[in-house]
Amino acid sequence: MKRILLSILSTGIVLAAVAETPLAPDGTVDFRVMPVPSQPADTMVRAHEHLSRLKAEEQAVQLRRRQRFLPTRRRIDREIDKLKFAYKGEVMMGLTASYGTLSSDDSDIMLILDNINASGTVATVKPFIGYFYRDNNCLGVRFGYRHLGGKVDNLDVDLGEENDLNFDVPYLDLKSDNYSFGIFHRSYAGLDPKGRFGLFAEFELSVSTGSTEFLYESGDVIKEVYSDNMQVKLAFNPGAAVYIFPNVCATLSFGLGGIQYTSVTQKDADGNKIGTRKASNMKFKLNIAAINIGMTIHMWDKKKK
């Protein structure tokens, strides 16, 4: 740009000088008597000063842009990973488990549900293994097994004489077994300089499949219904961790929901297909049934090196 402007100014000066030059008797320009411009140096100085101002303004604009949009390498580091909880190269092996029961004997709920005799059990076991590809960041795989069992021996429903609606459920029995496989990413953040306490955020993509057996009484006859189910889920599971031994860590995680797709195929007692159901949803809330207590072992501890 500077060279182009200088060329234009120089050409203008030459043309002006030529325009003021007297012609020879034959009509041609006599360069021997061509006058020299009176102030060429001043014109060049002014042009140079003008170009310098343009360059300074351009540099100022570029500086303002850099201050507004800093490159990643120059942005402020909040030092979230400054406190190390786990180090690059560690291998983590662990297990999470949950167990819950429900029991009711001749109880009632708000005088609507009466004579409830029910029991239920939910048990989950999930072993996993992971590798820390960098400090505080782990990538791993998880296997899982879940058992769900529930039984209702009697349930009376009474909505009052005004509604004229009351009935009883004599017998229900449900059993479900599911197996799952998933991959997860877990990011830790240390809470103390010694790296004993930490928080983590975990995202898991899992696929589960299993079967359910449902028995119910209808007209003094016990009927059976079976179903095969499959579920794909992307879940968010934050939690807390603490080292109880140098290489042994206890964890507590909470299931906060996610995105899932479920497909169920129902069959009768003879194995004939009698119906299907498909559903997809996205929900984020605390799931009490997804509170897991776990234990992990960290191998190849780099803190000792």
Tab-separated table of C-alpha atoms in Angstrom:
chain	number	residue	atom	x	y	z
A	1	MET	CA	0.000	0.000	0.000
A	2	LYS	CA	2.848	2.377	0.887
A	3	ARG	CA	4.638	1.720	-2.382
A	4	ILE	CA	1.464	2.270	-4.429
A	5	LEU	CA	0.754	5.645	-2.787
A	6	LEU	CA	4.353	6.788	-3.288
A	7	SER	CA	4.171	5.822	-6.953
A	8	ILE	CA	0.935	7.744	-7.452
A	9	LEU	CA	2.338	10.858	-5.759
A	10	SER	CA	5.553	10.697	-7.770
A	11	THR	CA	3.630	10.334	-11.032
A	12	GLY	CA	1.435	13.323	-10.114
A	13	ILE	CA	4.478	15.479	-9.423
A	14	VAL	CA	6.094	14.567	-12.762
A	15	LEU	CA	2.873	15.253	-14.684
A	16	ALA	CA	2.500	18.644	-12.990
A	17	ALA	CA	6.040	19.526	-13.866
A	18	VAL	CA	5.503	18.458	-17.453
A	19	ALA	CA	2.313	20.528	-17.691
A	20	GLU	CA	4.215	23.668	-16.643
A	21	THR	CA	7.177	23.048	-18.951
A	22	PRO	CA	7.350	25.371	-22.005
A	23	LEU	CA	7.283	23.765	-25.418
A	24	ALA	CA	10.073	23.975	-27.972
A	25	PRO	CA	9.503	25.769	-31.308
A	26	ASP	CA	8.740	22.409	-32.993
A	27	GLY	CA	5.991	21.626	-30.434
A	28	THR	CA	7.990	19.100	-28.381
A	29	VAL	CA	9.004	19.234	-24.771
A	30	ASP	CA	12.503	20.407	-24.214
A	31	PHE	CA	13.652	18.460	-21.161
A	32	ARG	CA	16.852	20.454	-21.041
A	33	VAL	CA	14.944	23.509	-20.019
A	34	MET	CA	12.284	21.714	-17.972
A	35	PRO	CA	12.023	23.449	-14.582
A	36	VAL	CA	12.511	21.502	-11.423
A	37	PRO	CA	9.493	21.553	-9.057
A	38	SER	CA	9.948	24.126	-6.382
A	39	GLN	CA	9.046	21.896	-3.365
A	40	PRO	CA	9.347	18.188	-4.246
A	41	ALA	CA	10.962	17.363	-0.917
A	42	ASP	CA	8.098	18.914	1.059
A	43	THR	CA	5.551	16.949	-0.962
A	44	MET	CA	7.386	13.683	-0.329
A	45	VAL	CA	7.631	14.472	3.363
A	46	ARG	CA	3.913	15.179	3.594
A	47	ALA	CA	3.140	11.931	1.730
A	48	HIS	CA	5.405	10.001	4.069
A	49	GLU	CA	3.754	11.556	7.122
A	50	HIS	CA	0.317	10.720	5.747
A	51	LEU	CA	1.307	7.096	5.178
A	52	SER	CA	2.745	6.947	8.692
A	53	ARG	CA	-0.556	8.161	10.144
A	54	LEU	CA	-2.483	5.552	8.107
A	55	LYS	CA	-0.175	2.826	9.314
A	56	ALA	CA	-0.504	3.966	12.949
A	57	GLU	CA	-4.310	4.014	12.689
A	58	GLU	CA	-4.328	0.531	11.191
A	59	GLN	CA	-2.110	-0.771	13.987
A	60	ALA	CA	-4.417	0.819	16.572
A	61	VAL	CA	-7.460	-0.891	15.013
A	62	GLN	CA	-5.686	-4.256	15.036
A	63	LEU	CA	-4.678	-3.744	18.668
A	64	ARG	CA	-8.281	-2.993	19.676
A	65	ARG	CA	-9.429	-6.162	17.900
A	66	ARG	CA	-6.829	-8.256	19.676
A	67	GLN	CA	-7.835	-6.812	23.027
A	68	ARG	CA	-11.495	-7.623	22.329
A	69	PHE	CA	-10.955	-11.131	20.935
A	70	LEU	CA	-7.896	-12.570	22.597
A	71	PRO	CA	-6.499	-15.791	21.116
A	72	THR	CA	-6.782	-18.892	23.262
A	73	ARG	CA	-3.093	-18.881	24.180
A	74	ARG	CA	-3.413	-15.357	25.637
A	75	ARG	CA	-6.687	-15.723	27.527
A	76	ILE	CA	-6.787	-15.802	31.301
A	77	ASP	CA	-6.268	-19.283	32.732
A	78	ARG	CA	-8.617	-19.838	35.686
A	79	GLU	CA	-6.339	-22.724	36.763
A	80	ILE	CA	-9.204	-25.123	37.366
A	81	ASP	CA	-6.798	-28.049	36.873
A	82	LYS	CA	-4.089	-26.560	39.074
A	83	LEU	CA	-5.079	-28.829	41.983
A	84	LYS	CA	-4.370	-32.364	40.787
A	85	PHE	CA	-6.624	-35.189	41.942
A	86	ALA	CA	-5.433	-37.838	39.476
A	87	TYR	CA	-2.409	-37.832	37.204
A	88	LYS	CA	-1.804	-38.693	33.581
A	89	GLY	CA	-0.997	-42.382	33.083
A	90	GLU	CA	-3.015	-43.713	36.007
A	91	VAL	CA	-5.346	-46.665	35.512
A	92	MET	CA	-8.543	-46.598	37.543
A	93	MET	CA	-10.574	-49.695	38.376
A	94	GLY	CA	-13.718	-49.509	40.428
A	95	LEU	CA	-17.200	-50.604	41.276
A	96	THR	CA	-20.424	-48.724	41.979
A	97	ALA	CA	-23.461	-50.337	43.564
A	98	SER	CA	-26.894	-49.410	44.826
A	99	TYR	CA	-29.553	-51.338	46.687
A	100	GLY	CA	-33.025	-50.421	47.852
A	101	THR	CA	-36.047	-52.188	49.281
A	102	LEU	CA	-39.717	-51.374	49.831
A	103	SER	CA	-42.072	-53.176	52.161
A	104	SER	CA	-45.677	-52.520	53.147
A	105	ASP	CA	-47.979	-54.574	55.385
A	106	ASP	CA	-51.659	-53.595	55.760
A	107	SER	CA	-50.832	-49.930	55.280
A	108	ASP	CA	-52.829	-47.181	53.618
A	109	ILE	CA	-52.160	-43.955	51.729
A	110	MET	CA	-54.492	-40.987	52.270
A	111	LEU	CA	-57.475	-43.333	52.813
A	112	ILE	CA	-57.564	-43.973	49.053
A	113	LEU	CA	-55.206	-46.939	48.858
A	114	ASP	CA	-55.886	-49.395	51.675
A	115	ASN	CA	-54.721	-52.835	52.806
A	116	ILE	CA	-51.495	-52.555	50.854
A	117	ASN	CA	-49.344	-55.664	51.051
A	118	ALA	CA	-46.371	-55.071	48.763
A	119	SER	CA	-42.624	-55.529	48.615
A	120	GLY	CA	-39.935	-54.548	46.155
A	121	THR	CA	-36.193	-54.652	45.583
A	122	VAL	CA	-33.836	-52.742	43.283
A	123	ALA	CA	-30.158	-53.737	43.068
A	124	THR	CA	-27.508	-52.418	40.697
A	125	VAL	CA	-23.843	-53.382	40.238
A	126	LYS	CA	-21.531	-51.604	37.771
A	127	PRO	CA	-17.813	-52.447	37.500
A	128	PHE	CA	-15.665	-50.163	35.350
A	129	ILE	CA	-12.109	-49.411	34.244
A	130	GLY	CA	-10.638	-46.150	33.012
A	131	TYR	CA	-7.410	-44.540	31.855
A	132	PHE	CA	-6.281	-40.977	32.614
A	133	TYR	CA	-5.126	-39.640	29.268
A	134	ARG	CA	-4.172	-36.386	31.005
A	135	ASP	CA	-4.292	-34.930	34.502
A	136	ASN	CA	-7.789	-35.084	36.058
A	137	ASN	CA	-9.381	-36.462	32.850
A	138	CYS	CA	-10.361	-40.091	32.436
A	139	LEU	CA	-11.881	-42.157	29.632
A	140	GLY	CA	-13.216	-45.636	30.344
A	141	VAL	CA	-15.770	-48.412	29.890
A	142	ARG	CA	-18.427	-49.669	32.278
A	143	PHE	CA	-20.451	-52.867	32.545
A	144	GLY	CA	-23.654	-53.125	34.519
A	145	TYR	CA	-26.310	-55.427	35.909
A	146	ARG	CA	-29.657	-54.379	37.408
A	147	HIS	CA	-32.299	-56.494	39.085
A	148	LEU	CA	-35.795	-55.192	39.783
A	149	GLY	CA	-38.378	-57.186	41.673
A	150	GLY	CA	-41.780	-56.215	43.031
A	151	LYS	CA	-44.805	-58.016	44.381
A	152	VAL	CA	-48.293	-56.905	45.391
A	153	ASP	CA	-50.403	-59.438	47.300
A	154	ASN	CA	-53.355	-57.124	47.839
A	155	LEU	CA	-54.361	-53.537	47.104
A	156	ASP	CA	-57.758	-51.924	47.692
A	157	VAL	CA	-58.670	-48.698	45.905
A	158	ASP	CA	-61.589	-46.640	47.256
A	159	LEU	CA	-62.365	-43.193	45.789
A	160	GLY	CA	-65.390	-42.634	48.010
A	161	GLU	CA	-69.118	-43.293	47.817
A	162	GLU	CA	-69.743	-40.104	45.811
A	163	ASN	CA	-67.526	-41.320	42.992
A	164	ASP	CA	-68.869	-44.880	43.271
A	165	LEU	CA	-65.501	-46.292	42.302
A	166	ASN	CA	-63.711	-48.955	44.274
A	167	PHE	CA	-61.853	-52.086	43.316
A	168	ASP	CA	-59.040	-54.336	44.502
A	169	VAL	CA	-55.866	-55.699	42.921
A	170	PRO	CA	-55.435	-59.274	44.172
A	171	TYR	CA	-51.991	-60.235	42.878
A	172	LEU	CA	-49.130	-58.697	40.878
A	173	ASP	CA	-45.559	-59.921	40.449
A	174	LEU	CA	-42.793	-58.252	38.451
A	175	LYS	CA	-39.221	-59.398	37.814
A	176	SER	CA	-36.721	-57.665	35.560
A	177	ASP	CA	-33.045	-58.270	34.744
A	178	ASN	CA	-30.969	-55.910	32.615
A	179	TYR	CA	-27.387	-55.891	31.374
A	180	SER	CA	-25.611	-52.799	30.103
A	181	PHE	CA	-22.403	-51.624	28.469
A	182	GLY	CA	-21.236	-48.024	28.240
A	183	ILE	CA	-18.347	-45.663	27.697
A	184	PHE	CA	-17.793	-42.664	29.946
A	185	HIS	CA	-15.690	-39.553	30.350
A	186	ARG	CA	-14.957	-38.214	33.807
A	187	SER	CA	-13.337	-34.868	34.686
A	188	TYR	CA	-12.054	-34.217	38.204
A	189	ALA	CA	-11.406	-30.980	40.056
A	190	GLY	CA	-9.298	-31.046	43.215
A	191	LEU	CA	-10.503	-29.242	46.333
A	192	ASP	CA	-7.326	-29.195	48.417
A	193	PRO	CA	-3.586	-28.865	47.663
A	194	LYS	CA	-2.875	-32.443	48.748
A	195	GLY	CA	-5.383	-33.864	46.263
A	196	ARG	CA	-7.442	-35.865	48.758
A	197	PHE	CA	-10.867	-34.384	48.056
A	198	GLY	CA	-12.372	-33.741	44.656
A	199	LEU	CA	-15.486	-33.318	42.585
A	200	PHE	CA	-16.132	-34.887	39.216
A	201	ALA	CA	-18.526	-34.554	36.302
A	202	GLU	CA	-19.243	-37.654	34.253
A	203	PHE	CA	-20.956	-38.189	30.917
A	204	GLU	CA	-21.897	-41.741	29.953
A	205	LEU	CA	-23.251	-43.252	26.741
A	206	SER	CA	-24.705	-46.687	27.451
A	207	VAL	CA	-26.758	-49.439	25.846
A	208	SER	CA	-28.791	-51.836	27.992
A	209	THR	CA	-30.885	-54.862	27.159
A	210	GLY	CA	-32.881	-57.289	29.235
A	211	SER	CA	-36.159	-59.086	29.885
A	212	THR	CA	-39.128	-58.623	32.169
A	213	GLU	CA	-41.611	-61.143	33.538
A	214	PHE	CA	-45.005	-59.877	34.692
A	215	LEU	CA	-47.594	-62.102	36.421
A	216	TYR	CA	-51.084	-61.013	37.423
A	217	GLU	CA	-54.304	-62.626	38.600
A	218	SER	CA	-57.407	-62.382	36.439
A	219	GLY	CA	-60.534	-64.382	37.354
A	220	ASP	CA	-58.720	-66.768	39.670
A	221	VAL	CA	-56.234	-67.466	36.866
A	222	ILE	CA	-52.588	-66.396	36.948
A	223	LYS	CA	-51.579	-64.932	33.594
A	224	GLU	CA	-48.059	-64.247	32.358
A	225	VAL	CA	-46.673	-61.539	30.112
A	226	TYR	CA	-43.037	-61.278	29.022
A	227	SER	CA	-41.185	-58.420	27.397
A	228	ASP	CA	-37.788	-57.750	25.881
A	229	ASN	CA	-36.458	-54.226	26.294
A	230	MET	CA	-33.591	-52.178	24.888
A	231	GLN	CA	-32.472	-48.716	25.936
A	232	VAL	CA	-29.874	-46.218	24.663
A	233	LYS	CA	-29.033	-43.429	27.087
A	234	LEU	CA	-26.749	-40.413	27.370
A	235	ALA	CA	-26.557	-39.574	31.072
A	236	PHE	CA	-24.936	-36.937	33.270
A	237	ASN	CA	-23.640	-38.203	36.635
A	238	PRO	CA	-21.803	-35.712	38.872
A	239	GLY	CA	-20.354	-36.703	42.203
A	240	ALA	CA	-17.698	-36.374	44.890
A	241	ALA	CA	-14.595	-38.419	45.641
A	242	VAL	CA	-12.188	-38.745	48.571
A	243	TYR	CA	-8.992	-40.779	49.032
A	244	ILE	CA	-9.409	-42.981	52.082
A	245	PHE	CA	-6.054	-44.672	51.372
A	246	PRO	CA	-3.154	-43.509	49.164
A	247	ASN	CA	-4.512	-45.406	46.140
A	248	VAL	CA	-8.069	-46.183	47.196
A	249	CYS	CA	-10.850	-43.679	46.623
A	250	ALA	CA	-14.495	-43.654	47.758
A	251	THR	CA	-17.070	-41.996	45.510
A	252	LEU	CA	-20.665	-40.856	45.727
A	253	SER	CA	-22.457	-40.049	42.447
A	254	PHE	CA	-25.916	-38.788	41.549
A	255	GLY	CA	-27.902	-39.478	38.399
A	256	LEU	CA	-29.307	-36.216	37.034
A	257	GLY	CA	-31.011	-37.679	33.976
A	258	GLY	CA	-30.224	-37.204	30.319
A	259	ILE	CA	-31.463	-38.269	26.901
A	260	GLN	CA	-32.789	-41.777	26.363
A	261	TYR	CA	-34.577	-43.982	23.862
A	262	THR	CA	-36.487	-47.114	24.938
A	263	SER	CA	-38.008	-49.949	22.926
A	264	VAL	CA	-40.162	-52.715	24.483
A	265	THR	CA	-41.591	-55.815	22.793
A	266	GLN	CA	-44.290	-57.761	24.691
A	267	LYS	CA	-44.927	-61.476	24.347
A	268	ASP	CA	-47.473	-63.891	25.796
A	269	ALA	CA	-46.747	-67.077	27.705
A	270	ASP	CA	-46.242	-68.988	24.428
A	271	GLY	CA	-43.702	-66.471	23.108
A	272	ASN	CA	-46.016	-64.823	20.575
A	273	LYS	CA	-45.595	-61.096	19.990
A	274	ILE	CA	-48.603	-59.174	21.299
A	275	GLY	CA	-47.436	-55.540	21.270
A	276	THR	CA	-44.604	-53.026	21.106
A	277	ARG	CA	-43.860	-49.704	22.731
A	278	LYS	CA	-41.235	-47.086	21.854
A	279	ALA	CA	-40.469	-43.884	23.700
A	280	SER	CA	-37.823	-41.176	23.727
A	281	ASN	CA	-37.419	-38.355	26.213
A	282	MET	CA	-35.031	-35.826	27.655
A	283	LYS	CA	-35.192	-35.001	31.332
A	284	PHE	CA	-32.761	-33.635	33.880
A	285	LYS	CA	-33.665	-34.165	37.522
A	286	LEU	CA	-32.327	-35.950	40.561
A	287	ASN	CA	-33.120	-39.653	40.413
A	288	ILE	CA	-33.145	-41.180	43.883
A	289	ALA	CA	-32.775	-44.658	42.389
A	290	ALA	CA	-29.553	-43.538	40.664
A	291	ILE	CA	-27.585	-42.590	43.790
A	292	ASN	CA	-24.500	-44.819	43.725
A	293	ILE	CA	-21.790	-45.447	46.308
A	294	GLY	CA	-18.552	-46.648	44.760
A	295	MET	CA	-14.961	-47.572	45.354
A	296	THR	CA	-12.041	-47.032	42.962
A	297	ILE	CA	-8.404	-48.128	42.954
A	298	HIS	CA	-5.853	-45.872	41.237
A	299	MET	CA	-2.838	-47.729	39.891
A	300	TRP	CA	0.478	-46.301	38.667
A	301	ASP	CA	0.371	-43.320	40.978
A	302	LYS	CA	2.512	-40.590	39.352
A	303	LYS	CA	2.555	-38.515	42.542
A	304	LYS	CA	5.219	-40.838	43.933
A	305	LYS	CA	7.598	-40.231	41.035
